[in-house]
Amino acid sequence: MTEQPTSFERPETGVDPAEPRGALVRTSTPSTAHSTPPHTPGGGAGAGTVLPAQARTGETPSTPGTTAPSGPSKEPSDIAGNGPEHSQPSVAAEPDTHRPRPVPEAIPPQPGTEQPPSSAERRTGQGLPSGRPTPMRRDGDRLRFVGAATRRIARGIDLDEIVMGLCRATVPTFSDAILVYLRDPLPVGDERPTGPVVLRLRRTDRIPEERDTEGGFLAAGAQQPEPTELSELSALTAELCEVRPGGALAEVLRGVRPVFADAPAARAALPELLGDDGELIIPDGQRAILAPLRGRRRVIGAAVFLRRPERIAFEPDDLLVAAQLATHSALGIDKAVLYGREAYIADELQRTMLPETLPRPTGVRLASRYLPAAETARVGGDWYDAIPLPGSRVALVVGDVMGHSMTSAAIMGQLRTTAQTLAGLDLPPQEVLHHLDEQAQRLGTDRMATCLYAVYDPVSHRITIANAGHPPPVLLHLGGRAEVLRVPAGAPIGVGGVDFEAVELDAPAGATLLLYTDGLVESRLRDVWTGIEQLREKLAATAQLTGPDHPPPLEALCDEVLDMLGPGDRDDDIALLAARFDGIAPSDVAYWFLEPEDAAPGRARRLARRALTRWGLEELTDSVELLVSEVVTNAVRYASRPVTLRLLRTDVLRCEVGDDVPQLPRLRQARATDEGGRGLYLVNRLARRWGATRLSTGKVVWFELNRS
């Protein structure tokens, strides 16, 4: 039979198994079965102390010089990796001998007069004084350490967690200190960075100065003070390092493989990486390793592992450990950067799809909230919007596209843009939903969404609502009564071939309309109608806190509504839009019809003057008469039906002139010889704001003036 070679080593008798982290062991001198080891006071393992073998269930520990009873027994084994699996060496056991606690490898020994161990002693642990930490002497120790370290690194999901995992996994088990440099900025995916390669010191870590003796660490008084060079890593090293093309650092990074600091290439590269004072922290001998961090496409940084001068130096096999740590860390950083870019794109997409700020239309106050389904995926198909309309009206929209993914967010953005365009045409709510349904069918056969579109008129104190399969809105009255509005449900957008119906309801001053998506009222723990009833009760209870004569603050009301969500109620995105109806009092509105004749501008000036006198705004008379005259003149020149003139007194003075001509006026620069063309120029110069909106029956030209 041919003997097959094996990589296993022979077990060392009397050696305590490796510490769970795989790097630390305590050695002892083996003894024979006929010699009695001296007893160390306190149960410690001194020189020549033999550790007792663990007794199995049903067995009696044997004492030196005696023979174990005969009977069935299991083969002795070595858990360090030699012999059969789950085995440990058979050694003589001493009664009442306390098994010492393993000491971490990273603890520096007390300086003494011991001779430095040879290579064989470092690997086997024989010949070292008792209680002194030894390096990872077996391949199994290194494998266990690398496995535990890579698992810790892999637990990180973002850049900081991965870098911290690398530092915490290596210090103090593998090294006394570590420095991690990363490219600034980090390249993302396949993009090619422009400009020079710059490395920034991302994180440093080292053994703390004080240790807990109970946890196996030495107390502060039991060890030498920490060397200055390790206690001030960040102060002695450069924060930024520009990698010179063709330089020593560039050559080491291009080689990818870790190198010892005493290698010729590393001796020239480390000063370039660490700075002028960086050499102070590099111990002599093989006590520093420079490991490039290479991702999927390119080198993205470097890591420097350091050991104190009094520590045992790194071995050649430790370069393989450093290479494994560097590879896993670099790949994790690459994935974290890609994940961060995707999360950034998703957040930007969602942010641009939703309104950054809500408008401040006349006669209504608005507040909104949006909550994603999960923090890790902040995109979804829920949206809300508030669109100012002609005549001081405002359109309130809330919708929900099926799903909460990037595709849902993109479809939501298209539907929201379509709704804004349709609202600008001043179409009735049911017509807006009809066109949204057609747009959804053009986007795809499975593009489904629900939507609720409402138009509030602060002058008439009325609201017109059309629904497309969306949960009904809730109206909170001033007295504290909350009611679910009876609105025809309709079919969702995207079904096709379905007519939508609009209803007109009263919107009294002081009332609050709440529009929301189904994520607020529906979850795995409750159905939608149970959630709507809970929402109604929550609104009524919140209104009772402020009394019957004062509505609750709008922002606080939105927060209270979201507080009704329990831990298991976040199954979907949530969009919330609250509108407080203040309205415009009839005494603050002046409205007239003017026949399209030459005398209309003069009559418009007289009517405006009387209204301003009644409101106590005589200081605006000259400006209002001039601007009203110019706008009415342009209207009656082309109109075939009566022209409307309306003045609204709110925080500003607003004037609206409507006619039946759909063409919008445009501002132009009149020449010196032109007899006309200066009306809108005057409006643009004197008015606070002005604009023109096309209606289904014509257009409205409006302007605003400050009251003071």
XYZ file of C-alpha atoms in Angstrom:
708
model
C 0.000 0.000 0.000
C 1.361 3.377 -0.969
C 1.452 5.889 1.852
C -0.346 9.096 0.995
C 1.178 12.388 2.172
C -0.882 14.492 4.527
C -0.730 18.097 5.663
C -1.724 17.314 9.250
C 0.851 17.724 11.967
C 1.445 15.370 14.808
C -0.276 16.400 18.017
C 1.824 18.022 20.706
C 1.155 16.341 24.019
C 0.018 18.657 26.777
C -0.907 21.593 24.547
C -4.137 23.312 25.420
C -6.593 23.571 22.519
C -6.645 26.811 20.582
C -8.626 29.702 21.903
C -12.080 29.960 20.244
C -10.973 32.796 18.013
C -8.322 30.550 16.622
C -5.251 32.653 17.298
C -4.252 32.227 20.954
C -2.928 29.239 22.851
C -1.104 28.639 26.117
C 1.736 26.116 26.127
C 2.944 23.723 28.772
C 5.734 21.189 29.091
C 4.608 17.581 28.583
C 5.292 15.065 31.328
C 5.374 11.296 31.580
C 2.849 9.116 33.297
C 5.326 8.252 36.086
C 6.185 11.830 37.088
C 4.096 14.068 39.289
C 3.822 17.656 38.024
C 4.413 20.364 40.583
C 1.296 22.156 41.732
C 1.143 25.890 41.077
C -0.683 27.910 43.718
C -3.870 29.503 42.520
C -4.532 26.862 39.931
C -2.340 28.553 37.299
C -0.411 26.641 34.699
C 3.238 27.168 35.435
C 6.220 25.548 33.809
C 5.692 21.825 33.613
C 2.000 21.996 34.442
C -0.076 19.401 32.664
C -3.659 20.231 31.776
C -6.254 17.596 32.784
C -8.162 15.829 30.090
C -11.883 16.477 30.067
C -13.826 13.516 31.429
C -16.660 12.162 29.355
C -20.001 11.238 30.717
C -19.851 7.946 32.598
C -16.030 7.937 32.889
C -13.843 8.480 35.937
C -10.744 10.642 35.572
C -7.583 8.705 36.194
C -4.803 9.846 38.481
C -1.073 9.681 37.830
C 0.368 6.288 38.350
C -2.955 4.439 38.125
C -4.582 2.532 35.343
C -7.945 3.510 34.009
C -10.631 0.836 34.475
C -11.128 -1.453 31.551
C -14.227 -1.249 29.487
C -15.550 0.426 26.392
C -13.793 3.695 25.694
C -13.350 6.092 22.838
C -10.127 6.868 21.038
C -8.296 9.958 22.301
C -8.235 12.826 19.863
C -6.787 16.291 19.299
C -9.279 19.091 18.583
C -6.544 21.197 17.083
C -6.837 19.311 13.839
C -4.666 16.146 14.160
C -6.050 12.638 14.327
C -9.722 11.724 14.124
C -12.359 14.420 14.146
C -13.477 15.717 17.575
C -10.467 14.133 19.321
C -7.903 15.396 21.815
C -4.538 14.041 23.013
C -4.467 11.518 25.792
C -2.514 13.002 28.708
C -2.248 12.353 32.400
C -4.771 14.243 34.459
C -4.175 15.922 37.792
C -7.061 16.172 40.227
C -8.122 19.601 41.446
C -6.019 21.312 38.811
C -7.803 24.421 37.544
C -7.863 24.843 33.799
C -6.422 28.281 32.986
C -8.300 30.814 30.873
C -6.839 31.264 27.386
C -5.122 34.582 26.876
C -5.643 36.583 23.654
C -2.727 36.528 21.289
C -2.576 40.259 20.894
C -1.520 40.883 24.532
C 2.128 41.892 24.624
C 4.248 39.834 27.002
C 6.134 41.377 29.843
C 9.604 42.316 28.702
C 12.220 39.959 30.072
C 15.442 38.334 29.292
C 14.014 35.427 27.343
C 15.738 34.572 24.104
C 13.664 35.110 20.954
C 12.085 31.826 19.871
C 13.269 30.028 16.824
C 11.101 29.406 13.774
C 10.278 25.872 14.924
C 9.419 27.094 18.421
C 7.130 29.781 17.019
C 5.295 27.218 14.957
C 4.980 24.452 17.518
C 4.858 26.513 20.688
C 7.515 24.322 22.365
C 10.287 26.052 24.232
C 8.228 29.166 25.015
C 7.688 30.147 28.650
C 4.376 29.206 30.193
C 1.593 31.801 29.879
C 3.183 33.632 26.954
C 0.866 34.227 23.944
C 1.901 32.371 20.844
C 1.027 33.007 17.210
C -1.301 30.911 15.126
C 0.975 27.880 14.922
C -1.190 25.505 12.918
C -2.879 25.801 9.570
C -6.145 24.917 11.286
C -5.792 27.911 13.600
C -5.355 30.235 10.657
C -8.258 28.720 8.798
C -10.549 29.123 11.786
C -9.438 32.719 12.246
C -9.902 33.565 8.562
C -13.350 31.966 8.596
C -14.461 33.938 11.644
C -12.939 37.168 10.335
C -14.517 36.918 6.896
C -17.907 36.165 8.430
C -17.604 39.298 10.524
C -16.613 41.369 7.511
C -19.459 39.917 5.447
C -22.012 41.010 8.041
C -21.472 44.646 7.052
C -23.877 46.150 4.542
C -22.441 49.630 4.130
C -18.917 50.948 3.781
C -18.349 51.914 7.423
C -19.621 48.565 8.730
C -17.296 46.608 6.448
C -14.223 48.656 7.354
C -15.085 48.414 11.035
C -15.577 44.657 10.679
C -12.089 44.352 9.205
C -10.566 46.334 12.060
C -12.421 44.552 14.832
C -11.695 41.111 13.348
C -7.931 41.667 13.123
C -7.224 43.685 16.280
C -6.053 42.207 18.633
C -6.297 38.666 17.261
C -4.043 39.098 14.227
C -2.294 42.427 14.794
C -1.877 45.114 17.430
C -2.983 47.923 15.111
C -4.365 48.443 11.625
C -4.653 51.349 9.203
C -7.158 51.236 6.340
C -6.759 53.536 3.336
C -9.415 53.831 0.614
C -9.556 55.706 -2.656
C -11.171 59.114 -2.529
C -13.589 59.122 -4.216
C -14.285 55.416 -4.451
C -14.985 54.269 -8.033
C -18.414 52.813 -8.660
C -18.869 49.777 -10.889
C -17.188 50.017 -14.271
C -16.763 53.787 -14.322
C -13.243 55.008 -14.928
C -12.163 57.648 -12.424
C -10.490 60.740 -13.813
C -7.581 62.490 -12.199
C -4.855 61.126 -9.918
C -5.375 58.233 -7.525
C -5.782 59.595 -3.988
C -5.923 57.396 -0.879
C -7.593 58.695 2.278
C -7.097 57.245 5.757
C -10.543 55.808 6.427
C -10.065 54.192 9.845
C -7.422 53.183 12.373
C -7.727 50.738 15.225
C -5.373 49.484 17.922
C -5.320 47.545 21.195
C -6.799 49.654 23.997
C -4.443 50.783 26.726
C -6.484 49.260 29.589
C -7.630 45.649 29.648
C -10.018 43.685 31.772
C -8.286 40.884 33.668
C -11.541 38.982 34.089
C -11.984 38.850 30.336
C -8.483 37.575 29.782
C -6.865 40.968 29.229
C -4.023 42.375 31.284
C -4.674 45.283 33.606
C -3.106 48.637 32.873
C -0.594 48.192 35.695
C 0.433 44.739 34.482
C 1.751 45.828 31.111
C 4.195 48.284 29.705
C 2.780 51.651 28.599
C 1.639 51.543 25.015
C 4.310 52.745 22.578
C 3.795 56.304 21.472
C 3.849 55.343 17.823
C 0.791 53.051 18.217
C -1.174 55.367 20.489
C -1.007 58.209 17.962
C -1.588 56.467 14.651
C -3.828 59.125 13.152
C -1.557 61.922 14.348
C 1.608 60.470 12.852
C 0.187 59.334 9.528
C -0.937 61.422 6.589
C -4.675 61.584 5.989
C -4.344 61.916 2.222
C -1.852 60.256 -0.067
C -1.581 60.794 -3.825
C -0.258 57.697 -5.576
C 2.373 58.814 -8.048
C 2.304 56.914 -11.346
C 5.347 54.679 -11.557
C 6.205 55.217 -7.890
C 7.003 52.572 -5.316
C 3.499 52.625 -3.809
C 1.918 52.274 -7.241
C 4.079 49.235 -7.950
C 3.115 47.552 -4.669
C -0.566 48.232 -5.244
C -0.320 46.925 -8.783
C 1.247 43.710 -7.489
C -1.859 43.100 -5.324
C -0.072 40.611 -3.040
C 0.654 41.607 0.591
C 4.302 42.236 1.435
C 6.285 42.587 4.641
C 7.359 46.080 5.607
C 11.058 45.079 5.521
C 10.811 44.069 1.856
C 12.602 46.490 -0.498
C 9.394 47.450 -2.328
C 7.492 48.088 0.911
C 10.338 50.097 2.465
C 10.006 52.582 -0.392
C 6.204 52.475 -0.562
C 5.296 52.940 3.120
C 6.783 56.454 3.506
C 4.765 57.520 0.464
C 1.603 56.070 1.986
C 2.031 57.059 5.640
C 3.778 60.414 5.211
C 7.033 61.793 6.566
C 6.366 60.708 10.161
C 4.869 57.372 9.198
C 8.154 55.521 9.618
C 7.907 56.043 13.385
C 5.070 53.523 13.662
C 6.723 50.787 11.584
C 8.542 48.284 13.877
C 11.721 46.558 12.807
C 11.608 43.097 11.328
C 8.568 41.339 9.941
C 6.099 43.124 12.209
C 4.209 45.089 9.555
C 2.315 43.921 6.463
C 1.185 46.155 3.595
C -1.830 44.561 1.879
C -3.431 46.155 -1.212
C -7.238 46.073 -1.318
C -8.359 45.022 -4.782
C -12.015 45.011 -5.759
C -13.627 43.569 -8.840
C -11.964 45.918 -11.308
C -9.142 47.804 -9.633
C -7.218 48.440 -6.446
C -9.394 50.545 -4.162
C -7.106 50.975 -1.154
C -4.576 49.429 1.181
C -4.393 48.041 4.716
C -1.368 48.088 7.032
C -1.199 45.461 9.822
C 1.197 46.268 12.693
C 2.623 44.383 15.650
C 4.586 45.855 18.544
C 8.363 45.373 18.667
C 8.052 43.065 21.681
C 5.488 40.915 19.893
C 6.355 37.829 17.884
C 6.905 38.785 14.273
C 4.611 37.800 11.410
C 5.330 34.554 9.614
C 5.246 33.935 5.865
C 1.930 32.125 6.259
C 0.472 35.308 7.750
C 0.780 36.902 4.316
C -1.857 34.451 3.127
C -4.109 35.479 6.013
C -3.632 39.153 5.147
C -4.403 38.399 1.509
C -7.672 36.676 2.437
C -8.716 39.548 4.705
C -7.843 42.134 2.060
C -9.707 40.289 -0.681
C -12.909 39.803 1.302
C -12.827 43.397 2.533
C -12.241 44.846 -0.932
C -15.043 42.835 -2.515
C -17.369 43.819 0.326
C -16.452 47.482 -0.129
C -17.095 47.209 -3.855
C -20.563 45.793 -3.222
C -21.266 48.401 -0.556
C -20.376 51.194 -2.969
C -22.633 49.715 -5.643
C -25.443 49.314 -3.115
C -24.955 52.883 -1.951
C -25.151 54.151 -5.530
C -28.356 52.207 -6.171
C -29.869 53.490 -2.935
C -28.863 57.034 -3.896
C -30.461 56.684 -7.337
C -33.623 55.279 -5.780
C -33.798 58.106 -3.241
C -33.220 60.729 -5.929
C -35.854 59.154 -8.146
C -38.388 59.103 -5.332
C -37.520 62.650 -4.259
C -37.928 64.064 -7.752
C -41.187 62.203 -8.276
C -42.775 63.754 -5.182
C -43.190 67.511 -4.647
C -40.377 69.036 -2.607
C -42.656 71.763 -1.250
C -46.385 72.252 -1.369
C -47.888 75.416 -2.860
C -49.692 78.005 -0.751
C -52.940 78.591 -2.593
C -55.464 81.115 -1.412
C -57.995 79.866 1.118
C -56.427 76.484 1.922
C -53.493 75.227 3.995
C -51.693 72.001 3.134
C -49.525 69.397 4.875
C -48.204 66.061 3.649
C -46.292 62.961 4.692
C -44.662 60.109 2.808
C -43.348 56.896 4.388
C -41.672 54.180 2.278
C -42.431 50.537 2.808
C -38.871 49.901 4.045
C -35.786 51.963 4.802
C -33.668 49.773 2.544
C -35.936 50.407 -0.473
C -37.195 53.964 -0.309
C -39.086 53.815 -3.585
C -42.710 53.102 -4.287
C -45.727 53.947 -6.351
C -47.582 56.226 -3.917
C -47.783 59.934 -4.694
C -49.614 63.097 -3.746
C -49.824 66.540 -5.300
C -51.466 69.953 -4.934
C -51.904 71.977 -8.134
C -53.109 75.617 -8.147
C -55.914 76.233 -10.634
C -57.473 79.400 -12.099
C -59.963 81.230 -9.930
C -57.961 80.594 -6.721
C -58.964 76.912 -6.831
C -56.634 74.038 -6.038
C -56.535 70.428 -7.217
C -55.714 67.788 -4.591
C -54.416 64.473 -5.918
C -53.343 61.236 -4.261
C -52.571 57.983 -6.062
C -51.062 54.539 -5.635
C -49.359 52.507 -8.363
C -49.313 48.754 -7.820
C -46.072 47.627 -6.144
C -43.232 49.528 -4.505
C -40.258 49.133 -6.816
C -38.233 51.280 -9.201
C -40.693 50.448 -11.970
C -43.626 51.533 -9.826
C -41.869 54.799 -9.017
C -41.199 55.463 -12.717
C -44.840 54.809 -13.649
C -45.950 56.988 -10.766
C -43.826 59.837 -12.092
C -45.410 59.584 -15.528
C -48.936 59.529 -14.122
C -48.200 62.471 -11.837
C -46.845 64.502 -14.746
C -49.914 63.626 -16.805
C -52.187 64.702 -13.949
C -50.392 68.058 -13.697
C -50.793 68.634 -17.427
C -54.478 67.750 -17.357
C -55.025 69.968 -14.317
C -53.456 72.870 -16.203
C -56.169 72.456 -18.838
C -58.781 72.905 -16.078
C -60.585 69.701 -17.010
C -63.291 68.321 -14.704
C -62.082 65.655 -12.239
C -63.829 62.797 -14.046
C -62.183 63.826 -17.326
C -58.778 63.905 -15.649
C -59.214 60.319 -14.433
C -60.394 59.245 -17.888
C -57.228 60.583 -19.514
C -55.067 59.049 -16.775
C -56.715 55.695 -17.536
C -55.789 56.036 -21.203
C -52.215 56.973 -20.306
C -51.869 53.919 -18.034
C -53.031 51.633 -20.846
C -50.418 53.141 -23.159
C -47.707 52.390 -20.571
C -48.589 48.670 -20.490
C -51.356 46.171 -20.025
C -50.528 45.493 -16.373
C -50.025 49.100 -15.248
C -52.666 49.460 -12.559
C -53.128 52.357 -10.167
C -55.736 53.931 -7.934
C -56.246 57.682 -7.805
C -58.453 60.282 -6.159
C -58.739 63.747 -7.740
C -60.487 66.625 -5.941
C -60.907 70.326 -6.805
C -61.558 72.824 -4.012
C -63.080 76.241 -4.679
C -62.478 78.604 -1.723
C -65.016 81.162 -3.016
C -68.003 78.804 -3.251
C -66.780 76.585 -0.366
C -67.415 73.501 -2.491
C -65.278 70.534 -3.441
C -65.663 68.241 -6.454
C -64.252 64.697 -6.113
C -63.778 61.822 -8.562
C -62.443 58.430 -7.493
C -60.693 55.608 -9.350
C -60.671 52.630 -6.976
C -59.050 54.589 -4.134
C -59.992 54.554 -0.410
C -62.520 57.319 0.325
C -61.329 60.571 1.948
C -62.209 61.567 5.497
C -63.547 65.042 6.338
C -62.922 66.361 9.855
C -65.418 69.122 10.709
C -64.663 72.066 12.961
C -66.757 70.685 15.816
C -64.717 67.464 15.970
C -66.979 65.200 13.918
C -65.158 63.022 11.377
C -67.045 61.527 8.454
C -66.039 59.224 5.634
C -67.210 60.915 2.439
C -69.548 58.926 0.222
C -67.690 58.954 -3.061
C -68.330 56.418 -5.868
C -65.423 53.974 -5.777
C -64.959 53.555 -9.530
C -62.493 51.226 -11.225
C -58.705 51.521 -10.916
C -56.730 53.359 -13.556
C -55.537 51.029 -16.287
C -58.656 48.844 -16.502
C -60.000 50.740 -19.509
C -63.528 51.243 -20.812
C -64.897 52.488 -17.461
C -66.632 55.820 -16.875
C -65.779 57.850 -13.801
C -68.283 59.839 -11.786
C -67.708 63.068 -9.863
C -69.663 64.346 -6.856
C -69.821 67.892 -5.473
C -69.874 68.334 -1.694
C -69.799 71.161 0.837
C -66.378 72.136 2.204
C -67.130 74.397 5.202
C -64.498 76.764 6.557
C -62.367 75.179 9.279
C -62.881 71.629 8.015
C -59.953 69.358 7.171
C -59.897 66.910 4.265
C -57.581 63.922 4.595
C -56.453 62.063 1.467
C -54.319 58.926 1.936
C -53.214 55.679 0.315
C -54.232 52.200 1.425
C -50.922 51.614 3.235
C -52.285 53.762 6.075
C -55.446 51.745 6.677
C -54.719 48.249 5.346
C -52.216 45.638 6.526
C -51.920 41.942 7.253
C -53.491 42.567 10.653
C -56.626 44.428 9.505
C -58.765 44.927 6.437
C -59.200 48.277 4.725
C -62.605 49.176 6.174
C -61.473 48.397 9.709
C -58.512 50.685 9.140
C -60.729 53.467 7.755
C -62.933 53.297 10.843
C -59.867 53.460 13.087
C -58.645 56.468 11.115
C -61.979 58.216 11.561
C -61.932 57.558 15.311
C -58.333 58.786 15.538
C -59.206 62.064 13.812
C -62.219 62.600 16.050
C -60.197 61.894 19.199
C -57.436 64.273 18.103
C -59.952 67.046 17.387
C -61.381 66.730 20.903
C -58.032 67.757 22.356
C -58.223 71.266 20.863
C -61.886 71.902 21.565
C -64.893 72.434 19.288
C -63.939 75.972 18.201
C -60.321 75.363 17.209
C -59.181 72.774 14.658
C -56.023 70.822 15.518
C -52.755 72.062 13.995
C -52.289 70.551 10.574
C -48.735 69.246 10.997
C -49.503 67.765 14.408
C -52.614 66.152 12.975
C -50.556 64.339 10.335
C -48.175 63.066 13.002
C -51.054 61.824 15.132
C -52.524 59.977 12.173
C -49.236 58.175 11.530
C -49.003 57.222 15.200
C -51.951 54.891 14.735
C -49.655 52.521 12.828
C -48.485 49.554 14.851
C -45.260 47.508 14.481
C -46.886 45.145 11.966
C -48.824 47.756 10.010
C -46.048 48.857 7.617
C -46.692 46.563 4.656
C -46.901 49.242 1.964
C -45.940 52.806 1.174
C -47.962 55.573 2.779
C -48.814 58.907 1.183
C -50.829 61.423 3.182
C -52.203 64.820 2.117
C -54.176 67.024 4.522
C -56.007 70.203 3.410
C -57.429 72.741 5.884
C -60.236 74.729 4.237
C -60.114 78.381 5.257
C -62.075 79.627 2.258
C -62.575 83.212 1.181
C -65.379 85.174 2.823
C -68.059 86.604 0.479
C -67.221 90.089 1.744
C -63.699 89.687 0.328
C -64.915 88.870 -3.196
C -66.108 91.312 -5.886
C -67.407 89.797 -9.151
C -68.810 91.446 -12.322
C -69.765 90.641 -15.923
C -68.688 93.140 -18.600
C -70.077 93.277 -22.106
C -67.386 93.137 -24.826
C -67.728 96.786 -25.870
C -65.548 99.879 -25.951
C -66.980 101.204 -22.671
C -65.982 98.060 -20.756
C -62.488 99.293 -19.675
C -63.917 102.507 -18.197
C -66.623 100.607 -16.313
C -64.030 98.130 -15.019
C -61.968 101.005 -13.589
C -64.977 102.465 -11.745
C -66.009 99.084 -10.287
C -62.486 98.369 -9.097
C -62.217 101.823 -7.482
C -65.427 101.297 -5.499
C -64.309 97.881 -4.265
C -60.957 99.210 -3.102
C -62.647 102.053 -1.251
C -64.970 99.600 0.491
C -61.980 97.472 1.561
C -59.860 100.421 2.679
C -57.220 99.888 -0.004
C -57.299 103.337 -1.577
C -53.488 103.421 -1.860
C -53.717 100.725 -4.552
C -56.309 102.552 -6.636
C -53.973 104.042 -9.259
C -52.090 100.790 -9.903
C -55.234 98.656 -9.979
C -57.106 101.011 -12.344
C -54.177 101.086 -14.767
C -53.642 97.319 -14.826
C -57.359 96.445 -14.938
C -57.843 98.823 -17.836
C -55.012 97.216 -19.837
C -56.105 93.620 -19.227
C -59.824 94.293 -19.889
C -58.955 96.181 -23.077
C -57.089 93.148 -24.428
C -59.988 90.886 -23.465
C -62.834 92.870 -25.069
C -60.846 93.358 -28.274
C -61.229 89.666 -29.217
C -64.021 88.336 -26.965
C -67.475 87.496 -28.323
C -69.113 86.784 -24.932
C -69.261 88.764 -21.683
C -65.940 89.266 -19.915
C -65.654 88.425 -16.197
C -63.828 90.623 -13.678
C -63.168 89.397 -10.155
C -61.241 90.956 -7.250
C -60.169 88.842 -4.260
C -58.911 90.319 -1.003
C -56.741 87.893 0.967
C -53.169 88.416 2.109
C -52.699 89.972 -1.351
C -55.068 91.674 -3.791
C -55.774 89.394 -6.745
C -57.490 90.466 -9.974
C -58.802 87.942 -12.537
C -60.128 88.728 -16.013
C -61.718 85.902 -18.022
C -62.859 85.699 -21.637
C -63.831 83.076 -24.220
C -60.658 83.327 -26.346
C -58.310 80.339 -25.799
C -55.159 82.066 -27.142
C -52.860 83.095 -24.289
C -51.275 86.571 -24.344
C -47.490 86.815 -24.440
C -45.131 89.501 -23.279
C -43.235 91.305 -26.031
C -41.128 94.397 -26.377
C -43.003 97.107 -28.279
C -41.120 99.331 -30.685
C -41.098 103.115 -30.280
C -43.428 103.591 -33.269
C -46.007 100.973 -32.101
C -49.322 102.292 -30.803
C -50.021 99.195 -28.648
C -48.291 96.168 -27.177
C -47.362 97.794 -23.850
C -50.220 96.494 -21.680
C -48.565 93.280 -20.473
C -45.271 95.131 -20.101
C -46.937 97.421 -17.553
C -48.518 94.438 -15.817
C -45.122 92.715 -15.617
C -43.489 95.831 -14.144
C -46.127 96.800 -11.567
C -47.653 93.496 -10.436
C -46.203 91.212 -7.791
C -47.041 88.176 -9.925
C -49.101 87.623 -13.023
C -50.031 84.779 -15.372
C -52.513 83.365 -17.840
C -54.284 79.997 -17.722
C -56.205 78.324 -20.514
C -59.663 77.027 -19.623
C -62.018 74.681 -21.433
C -64.184 77.733 -22.199
C -61.409 80.278 -22.821
C -58.716 81.721 -20.572
C -58.088 83.728 -17.405
C -55.443 86.447 -17.060
C -54.626 87.349 -13.464
C -52.231 89.503 -11.476
C -51.509 90.108 -7.787
C -50.498 93.218 -5.852
C -49.156 93.497 -2.322
C -51.625 95.122 0.043
C -48.987 97.199 1.817
